[in-house]
């Protein structure tokens, strides 16, 4: 999952850089309005890429990493379905 998110992030940021550089390298020679439009599109891409890169999958446990409190960890495991109800450790 992490490799796929990283790859998508790099592709989006590469596309952003390509749009920005091409807008002011050669598109402006034909149309300044088109170059500005390309820059506006390039401006929207980085926040979208950040959201995609930081998105967590259903199997990623980041909000309830083991805290060291056995009772709390047992409760979270039960909620996540990793341990059936009543199958608690002594």
mmCIF file of C-alpha atoms in Angstrom:
data_model
loop_
_atom_site.group_PDB
_atom_site.id
_atom_site.type_symbol
_atom_site.label_atom_id
_atom_site.label_comp_id
_atom_site.label_asym_id
_atom_site.label_seq_id
_atom_site.Cartn_x
_atom_site.Cartn_y
_atom_site.Cartn_z
ATOM 1 C CA UNK A 1 0.000 0.000 0.000
ATOM 2 C CA UNK A 2 2.725 2.449 0.958
ATOM 3 C CA UNK A 3 4.662 1.930 -2.294
ATOM 4 C CA UNK A 4 1.545 2.520 -4.385
ATOM 5 C CA UNK A 5 0.686 5.727 -2.522
ATOM 6 C CA UNK A 6 4.257 6.950 -2.881
ATOM 7 C CA UNK A 7 4.256 6.177 -6.608
ATOM 8 C CA UNK A 8 0.974 8.045 -7.143
ATOM 9 C CA UNK A 9 2.319 10.997 -5.128
ATOM 10 C CA UNK A 10 5.493 11.152 -7.219
ATOM 11 C CA UNK A 11 3.511 10.923 -10.464
ATOM 12 C CA UNK A 12 1.194 13.743 -9.392
ATOM 13 C CA UNK A 13 4.070 15.954 -8.285
ATOM 14 C CA UNK A 14 5.985 15.165 -11.485
ATOM 15 C CA UNK A 15 2.908 16.130 -13.495
ATOM 16 C CA UNK A 16 2.647 19.347 -11.490
ATOM 17 C CA UNK A 17 6.270 20.216 -12.214
ATOM 18 C CA UNK A 18 5.825 19.358 -15.887
ATOM 19 C CA UNK A 19 2.754 21.594 -16.175
ATOM 20 C CA UNK A 20 4.457 24.515 -14.478
ATOM 21 C CA UNK A 21 7.693 24.292 -16.471
ATOM 22 C CA UNK A 22 5.959 23.715 -19.803
ATOM 23 C CA UNK A 23 3.527 26.575 -19.147
ATOM 24 C CA UNK A 24 6.281 29.153 -18.884
ATOM 25 C CA UNK A 25 8.769 27.515 -21.260
ATOM 26 C CA UNK A 26 6.778 27.179 -24.464
ATOM 27 C CA UNK A 27 3.003 27.415 -23.909
ATOM 28 C CA UNK A 28 3.312 31.141 -23.121
ATOM 29 C CA UNK A 29 4.678 31.666 -26.619
ATOM 30 C CA UNK A 30 1.274 30.713 -28.049
ATOM 31 C CA UNK A 31 -1.086 31.860 -25.304
ATOM 32 C CA UNK A 32 -0.466 33.518 -21.981
ATOM 33 C CA UNK A 33 -4.004 32.642 -20.892
ATOM 34 C CA UNK A 34 -3.338 28.943 -21.497
ATOM 35 C CA UNK A 35 -0.081 29.206 -19.531
ATOM 36 C CA UNK A 36 -1.912 30.784 -16.616
ATOM 37 C CA UNK A 37 -4.580 28.056 -16.798
ATOM 38 C CA UNK A 38 -1.863 25.389 -16.695
ATOM 39 C CA UNK A 39 -0.378 27.058 -13.618
ATOM 40 C CA UNK A 40 -3.772 27.116 -11.906
ATOM 41 C CA UNK A 41 -4.155 23.388 -12.563
ATOM 42 C CA UNK A 42 -0.595 22.825 -11.299
ATOM 43 C CA UNK A 43 -1.450 24.821 -8.172
ATOM 44 C CA UNK A 44 -4.308 22.440 -7.292
ATOM 45 C CA UNK A 45 -2.267 19.245 -7.667
ATOM 46 C CA UNK A 46 0.048 19.435 -4.571
ATOM 47 C CA UNK A 47 -2.748 19.467 -1.955
ATOM 48 C CA UNK A 48 -4.470 16.579 -3.738
ATOM 49 C CA UNK A 49 -1.171 14.687 -3.847
ATOM 50 C CA UNK A 50 -0.645 15.273 -0.113
ATOM 51 C CA UNK A 51 -4.116 13.944 0.690
ATOM 52 C CA UNK A 52 -3.494 10.849 -1.421
ATOM 53 C CA UNK A 53 -0.049 10.266 0.084
ATOM 54 C CA UNK A 54 -1.369 10.521 3.662
ATOM 55 C CA UNK A 55 -4.493 8.439 3.130
ATOM 56 C CA UNK A 56 -4.612 5.332 5.282
ATOM 57 C CA UNK A 57 -5.941 1.982 4.236
ATOM 58 C CA UNK A 58 -8.330 -0.149 6.267
ATOM 59 C CA UNK A 59 -5.483 -2.373 7.500
ATOM 60 C CA UNK A 60 -3.247 0.517 8.590
ATOM 61 C CA UNK A 61 -3.377 0.882 12.366
ATOM 62 C CA UNK A 62 -2.107 4.321 13.203
ATOM 63 C CA UNK A 63 -4.757 5.731 15.504
ATOM 64 C CA UNK A 64 -4.576 2.914 18.007
ATOM 65 C CA UNK A 65 -1.034 1.601 17.949
ATOM 66 C CA UNK A 66 -0.379 -0.520 21.001
ATOM 67 C CA UNK A 67 -0.270 1.884 23.889
ATOM 68 C CA UNK A 68 1.269 -0.427 26.462
ATOM 69 C CA UNK A 69 -1.962 -0.557 28.462
ATOM 70 C CA UNK A 70 -3.121 -4.187 28.129
ATOM 71 C CA UNK A 71 -6.772 -3.398 28.832
ATOM 72 C CA UNK A 72 -6.871 -0.629 26.204
ATOM 73 C CA UNK A 73 -5.015 -2.714 23.619
ATOM 74 C CA UNK A 74 -7.406 -5.611 24.243
ATOM 75 C CA UNK A 75 -10.388 -3.302 23.765
ATOM 76 C CA UNK A 76 -9.034 -1.924 20.467
ATOM 77 C CA UNK A 77 -8.243 -5.419 19.186
ATOM 78 C CA UNK A 78 -11.812 -6.444 19.955
ATOM 79 C CA UNK A 79 -13.206 -3.402 18.128
ATOM 80 C CA UNK A 80 -10.984 -4.040 15.101
ATOM 81 C CA UNK A 81 -12.120 -7.651 14.950
ATOM 82 C CA UNK A 82 -8.621 -8.954 15.568
ATOM 83 C CA UNK A 83 -9.771 -10.860 18.630
ATOM 84 C CA UNK A 84 -13.281 -12.266 19.045
ATOM 85 C CA UNK A 85 -15.377 -11.231 22.020
ATOM 86 C CA UNK A 86 -14.733 -13.255 25.130
ATOM 87 C CA UNK A 87 -11.353 -14.475 23.859
ATOM 88 C CA UNK A 88 -9.405 -12.217 26.207
ATOM 89 C CA UNK A 89 -6.015 -13.137 27.550
ATOM 90 C CA UNK A 90 -5.754 -13.653 31.310
#
